Amino acid sequence: MKELQFRYHPIVVGLKINEDGSEIYLNGLLLKQFVNDVNRQNPTLKVNFGNRAHSVIRLVCEAWNGLSETTSQRASKINQLSNNHYSNLEWKEGASNGVGNFKQKLNATDVDEILQMIETGKSLKSIAQIYGVHQSTISRLRDKYVEKDK
């Protein structure tokens, strides 16, 4: 039987991953894999380190196929019924949590226009209706970018 090869992760120091993600070592210690969200049709395998859970397919894709070009990309299987081998993984546009492909509703131009409307006193509810987003989205933009009177 062919011995699996390993590569080191391009960012996480000491993280070594084999070509199908079945063995992941951090500083020489084998990380225990667990199934995340067993109720999903294709549950995600994860490993814990650095105080958080990390997707096995993302780690394999990063180590073997290179880092994603943008933060909006997620690691995805080419053939859903196949394994986590790097040759079956690719970067796809969409949610990093793998739940679906979500297009951002607001772009930078929209945000600039929204902030101008807020400054002129237009209601958050009416702005939200214009852009087809929830009022809380507009509220978060206001809280993040509009200076409060002191």
PDB file of C-alpha atoms in Angstrom:
ATOM      1  CA  MET A   1       0.000   0.000   0.000  1.00  0.00           C
ATOM      2  CA  LYS A   2       1.248   3.474  -0.906  1.00  0.00           C
ATOM      3  CA  GLU A   3       2.392   5.570   2.042  1.00  0.00           C
ATOM      4  CA  LEU A   4       0.592   8.886   2.346  1.00  0.00           C
ATOM      5  CA  GLN A   5       2.673  12.019   1.993  1.00  0.00           C
ATOM      6  CA  PHE A   6       2.561  15.033   4.316  1.00  0.00           C
ATOM      7  CA  ARG A   7       2.915  18.768   3.846  1.00  0.00           C
ATOM      8  CA  TYR A   8       3.233  21.559   6.355  1.00  0.00           C
ATOM      9  CA  HIS A   9       0.527  24.193   6.536  1.00  0.00           C
ATOM     10  CA  PRO A  10       1.638  27.484   4.905  1.00  0.00           C
ATOM     11  CA  ILE A  11       0.633  29.628   7.910  1.00  0.00           C
ATOM     12  CA  VAL A  12       0.189  27.506  11.048  1.00  0.00           C
ATOM     13  CA  VAL A  13       3.674  26.659  12.337  1.00  0.00           C
ATOM     14  CA  GLY A  14       4.122  22.967  13.170  1.00  0.00           C
ATOM     15  CA  LEU A  15       0.873  21.834  11.492  1.00  0.00           C
ATOM     16  CA  LYS A  16       1.510  18.816   9.250  1.00  0.00           C
ATOM     17  CA  ILE A  17      -1.285  17.356   7.109  1.00  0.00           C
ATOM     18  CA  ASN A  18      -1.358  14.249   4.949  1.00  0.00           C
ATOM     19  CA  GLU A  19      -2.811  14.324   1.445  1.00  0.00           C
ATOM     20  CA  ASP A  20      -6.330  13.181   2.408  1.00  0.00           C
ATOM     21  CA  GLY A  21      -6.559  14.819   5.839  1.00  0.00           C
ATOM     22  CA  SER A  22      -6.839  11.498   7.684  1.00  0.00           C
ATOM     23  CA  GLU A  23      -3.822  12.433   9.813  1.00  0.00           C
ATOM     24  CA  ILE A  24      -3.133  15.959  11.060  1.00  0.00           C
ATOM     25  CA  TYR A  25      -0.298  16.641  13.488  1.00  0.00           C
ATOM     26  CA  LEU A  26       0.428  19.790  15.451  1.00  0.00           C
ATOM     27  CA  ASN A  27       3.979  19.888  16.805  1.00  0.00           C
ATOM     28  CA  GLY A  28       4.186  16.101  16.506  1.00  0.00           C
ATOM     29  CA  LEU A  29       0.880  15.366  18.279  1.00  0.00           C
ATOM     30  CA  LEU A  30      -1.914  13.673  16.304  1.00  0.00           C
ATOM     31  CA  LEU A  31      -5.072  15.814  16.424  1.00  0.00           C
ATOM     32  CA  LYS A  32      -8.340  13.985  17.048  1.00  0.00           C
ATOM     33  CA  GLN A  33     -10.943  14.586  14.344  1.00  0.00           C
ATOM     34  CA  PHE A  34     -14.638  14.949  15.119  1.00  0.00           C
ATOM     35  CA  VAL A  35     -17.811  15.289  13.081  1.00  0.00           C
ATOM     36  CA  ASN A  36     -19.413  18.711  13.207  1.00  0.00           C
ATOM     37  CA  ASP A  37     -23.207  18.985  12.843  1.00  0.00           C
ATOM     38  CA  VAL A  38     -24.104  15.303  12.429  1.00  0.00           C
ATOM     39  CA  ASN A  39     -27.590  16.305  11.205  1.00  0.00           C
ATOM     40  CA  ARG A  40     -26.249  17.688   7.897  1.00  0.00           C
ATOM     41  CA  GLN A  41     -26.293  15.531   4.769  1.00  0.00           C
ATOM     42  CA  ASN A  42     -22.503  15.906   4.484  1.00  0.00           C
ATOM     43  CA  PRO A  43     -21.213  16.573   8.025  1.00  0.00           C
ATOM     44  CA  THR A  44     -17.910  18.409   8.269  1.00  0.00           C
ATOM     45  CA  LEU A  45     -14.811  16.870   9.835  1.00  0.00           C
ATOM     46  CA  LYS A  46     -13.020  19.252  12.189  1.00  0.00           C
ATOM     47  CA  VAL A  47      -9.989  19.363  14.465  1.00  0.00           C
ATOM     48  CA  ASN A  48      -9.415  21.603  17.473  1.00  0.00           C
ATOM     49  CA  PHE A  49      -6.332  23.720  18.043  1.00  0.00           C
ATOM     50  CA  GLY A  50      -5.664  27.332  18.949  1.00  0.00           C
ATOM     51  CA  ASN A  51      -8.925  27.455  20.953  1.00  0.00           C
ATOM     52  CA  ARG A  52     -11.149  26.868  17.924  1.00  0.00           C
ATOM     53  CA  ALA A  53     -12.366  24.195  15.516  1.00  0.00           C
ATOM     54  CA  HIS A  54     -10.864  24.034  12.022  1.00  0.00           C
ATOM     55  CA  SER A  55     -12.330  22.310   8.966  1.00  0.00           C
ATOM     56  CA  VAL A  56     -10.219  19.359   7.793  1.00  0.00           C
ATOM     57  CA  ILE A  57     -10.961  20.039   4.111  1.00  0.00           C
ATOM     58  CA  ARG A  58      -9.929  23.673   4.490  1.00  0.00           C
ATOM     59  CA  LEU A  59      -6.630  22.677   6.129  1.00  0.00           C
ATOM     60  CA  VAL A  60      -5.938  20.050   3.439  1.00  0.00           C
ATOM     61  CA  CYS A  61      -6.801  22.513   0.672  1.00  0.00           C
ATOM     62  CA  GLU A  62      -4.556  25.204   2.176  1.00  0.00           C
ATOM     63  CA  ALA A  63      -1.593  22.839   2.653  1.00  0.00           C
ATOM     64  CA  TRP A  64      -1.848  21.036  -0.684  1.00  0.00           C
ATOM     65  CA  ASN A  65      -3.591  23.437  -3.100  1.00  0.00           C
ATOM     66  CA  GLY A  66      -2.431  26.766  -1.659  1.00  0.00           C
ATOM     67  CA  LEU A  67      -4.252  29.497   0.219  1.00  0.00           C
ATOM     68  CA  SER A  68      -7.539  30.887  -1.083  1.00  0.00           C
ATOM     69  CA  GLU A  69      -7.243  33.982  -3.268  1.00  0.00           C
ATOM     70  CA  THR A  70      -9.906  35.880  -1.323  1.00  0.00           C
ATOM     71  CA  THR A  71     -11.598  35.595   2.060  1.00  0.00           C
ATOM     72  CA  SER A  72     -14.917  34.981   0.306  1.00  0.00           C
ATOM     73  CA  GLN A  73     -13.751  31.574  -0.921  1.00  0.00           C
ATOM     74  CA  ARG A  74     -14.357  28.281   0.865  1.00  0.00           C
ATOM     75  CA  ALA A  75     -12.821  24.848   0.466  1.00  0.00           C
ATOM     76  CA  SER A  76     -15.233  22.514  -1.279  1.00  0.00           C
ATOM     77  CA  LYS A  77     -15.281  18.938  -2.537  1.00  0.00           C
ATOM     78  CA  ILE A  78     -15.416  18.531  -6.308  1.00  0.00           C
ATOM     79  CA  ASN A  79     -17.192  15.173  -5.961  1.00  0.00           C
ATOM     80  CA  GLN A  80     -19.321  15.244  -2.780  1.00  0.00           C
ATOM     81  CA  LEU A  81     -19.325  11.441  -2.536  1.00  0.00           C
ATOM     82  CA  SER A  82     -15.538  11.187  -2.649  1.00  0.00           C
ATOM     83  CA  ASN A  83     -12.992  11.659   0.149  1.00  0.00           C
ATOM     84  CA  ASN A  84     -10.986  14.641   1.416  1.00  0.00           C
ATOM     85  CA  HIS A  85      -7.967  14.007  -0.828  1.00  0.00           C
ATOM     86  CA  TYR A  86      -6.448  17.275  -2.053  1.00  0.00           C
ATOM     87  CA  SER A  87      -7.156  16.269  -5.678  1.00  0.00           C
ATOM     88  CA  ASN A  88     -10.891  16.291  -4.827  1.00  0.00           C
ATOM     89  CA  LEU A  89     -10.809  19.762  -3.234  1.00  0.00           C
ATOM     90  CA  GLU A  90     -11.055  23.241  -4.726  1.00  0.00           C
ATOM     91  CA  TRP A  91     -11.659  26.835  -3.682  1.00  0.00           C
ATOM     92  CA  LYS A  92     -15.199  28.075  -4.424  1.00  0.00           C
ATOM     93  CA  GLU A  93     -16.884  31.404  -3.980  1.00  0.00           C
ATOM     94  CA  GLY A  94     -19.365  31.356  -1.142  1.00  0.00           C
ATOM     95  CA  ALA A  95     -19.827  31.161   2.569  1.00  0.00           C
ATOM     96  CA  SER A  96     -16.788  29.988   4.469  1.00  0.00           C
ATOM     97  CA  ASN A  97     -19.005  27.852   6.668  1.00  0.00           C
ATOM     98  CA  GLY A  98     -20.073  25.820   3.637  1.00  0.00           C
ATOM     99  CA  VAL A  99     -23.785  26.354   4.258  1.00  0.00           C
ATOM    100  CA  GLY A 100     -24.409  27.989   0.898  1.00  0.00           C
ATOM    101  CA  ASN A 101     -23.278  30.460  -1.672  1.00  0.00           C
ATOM    102  CA  PHE A 102     -24.262  33.833  -0.324  1.00  0.00           C
ATOM    103  CA  LYS A 103     -23.778  36.933  -2.424  1.00  0.00           C
ATOM    104  CA  GLN A 104     -23.120  40.043  -0.440  1.00  0.00           C
ATOM    105  CA  LYS A 105     -26.106  42.337  -0.947  1.00  0.00           C
ATOM    106  CA  LEU A 106     -24.268  45.609  -0.439  1.00  0.00           C
ATOM    107  CA  ASN A 107     -21.138  46.743  -2.236  1.00  0.00           C
ATOM    108  CA  ALA A 108     -18.813  49.638  -1.378  1.00  0.00           C
ATOM    109  CA  THR A 109     -20.772  52.109  -3.527  1.00  0.00           C
ATOM    110  CA  ASP A 110     -24.020  51.103  -1.796  1.00  0.00           C
ATOM    111  CA  VAL A 111     -22.425  51.638   1.605  1.00  0.00           C
ATOM    112  CA  ASP A 112     -21.267  55.146   0.631  1.00  0.00           C
ATOM    113  CA  GLU A 113     -24.771  56.025  -0.597  1.00  0.00           C
ATOM    114  CA  ILE A 114     -26.368  54.575   2.540  1.00  0.00           C
ATOM    115  CA  LEU A 115     -24.077  56.594   4.797  1.00  0.00           C
ATOM    116  CA  GLN A 116     -25.007  59.770   2.900  1.00  0.00           C
ATOM    117  CA  MET A 117     -28.707  58.959   3.357  1.00  0.00           C
ATOM    118  CA  ILE A 118     -28.176  58.401   7.081  1.00  0.00           C
ATOM    119  CA  GLU A 119     -26.363  61.750   7.358  1.00  0.00           C
ATOM    120  CA  THR A 120     -29.307  63.508   5.664  1.00  0.00           C
ATOM    121  CA  GLY A 121     -31.730  62.001   8.186  1.00  0.00           C
ATOM    122  CA  LYS A 122     -33.467  59.366   6.044  1.00  0.00           C
ATOM    123  CA  SER A 123     -34.968  56.620   8.219  1.00  0.00           C
ATOM    124  CA  LEU A 124     -33.136  53.329   8.610  1.00  0.00           C
ATOM    125  CA  LYS A 125     -36.289  51.429   7.693  1.00  0.00           C
ATOM    126  CA  SER A 126     -36.716  53.255   4.375  1.00  0.00           C
ATOM    127  CA  ILE A 127     -33.028  52.824   3.483  1.00  0.00           C
ATOM    128  CA  ALA A 128     -33.288  49.104   4.257  1.00  0.00           C
ATOM    129  CA  GLN A 129     -36.318  48.803   1.958  1.00  0.00           C
ATOM    130  CA  ILE A 130     -34.492  50.575  -0.874  1.00  0.00           C
ATOM    131  CA  TYR A 131     -31.550  48.136  -0.717  1.00  0.00           C
ATOM    132  CA  GLY A 132     -33.525  44.995   0.136  1.00  0.00           C
ATOM    133  CA  VAL A 133     -31.748  44.346   3.428  1.00  0.00           C
ATOM    134  CA  HIS A 134     -32.830  44.120   7.031  1.00  0.00           C
ATOM    135  CA  GLN A 135     -32.994  47.336   9.050  1.00  0.00           C
ATOM    136  CA  SER A 136     -30.352  45.923  11.438  1.00  0.00           C
ATOM    137  CA  THR A 137     -27.869  45.853   8.537  1.00  0.00           C
ATOM    138  CA  ILE A 138     -28.312  49.599   8.069  1.00  0.00           C
ATOM    139  CA  SER A 139     -28.110  50.118  11.818  1.00  0.00           C
ATOM    140  CA  ARG A 140     -24.772  48.248  11.963  1.00  0.00           C
ATOM    141  CA  LEU A 141     -23.392  50.423   9.152  1.00  0.00           C
ATOM    142  CA  ARG A 142     -24.497  53.540  11.021  1.00  0.00           C
ATOM    143  CA  ASP A 143     -22.937  52.326  14.259  1.00  0.00           C
ATOM    144  CA  LYS A 144     -19.699  51.414  12.524  1.00  0.00           C
ATOM    145  CA  TYR A 145     -19.180  54.457  10.268  1.00  0.00           C
ATOM    146  CA  VAL A 146     -21.246  57.441  11.398  1.00  0.00           C
ATOM    147  CA  GLU A 147     -19.680  59.641  14.080  1.00  0.00           C
ATOM    148  CA  LYS A 148     -21.885  60.248  17.061  1.00  0.00           C
ATOM    149  CA  ASP A 149     -22.419  63.791  18.296  1.00  0.00           C
ATOM    150  CA  LYS A 150     -20.343  64.473  21.383  1.00  0.00           C
TER     151      LYS A 150
END
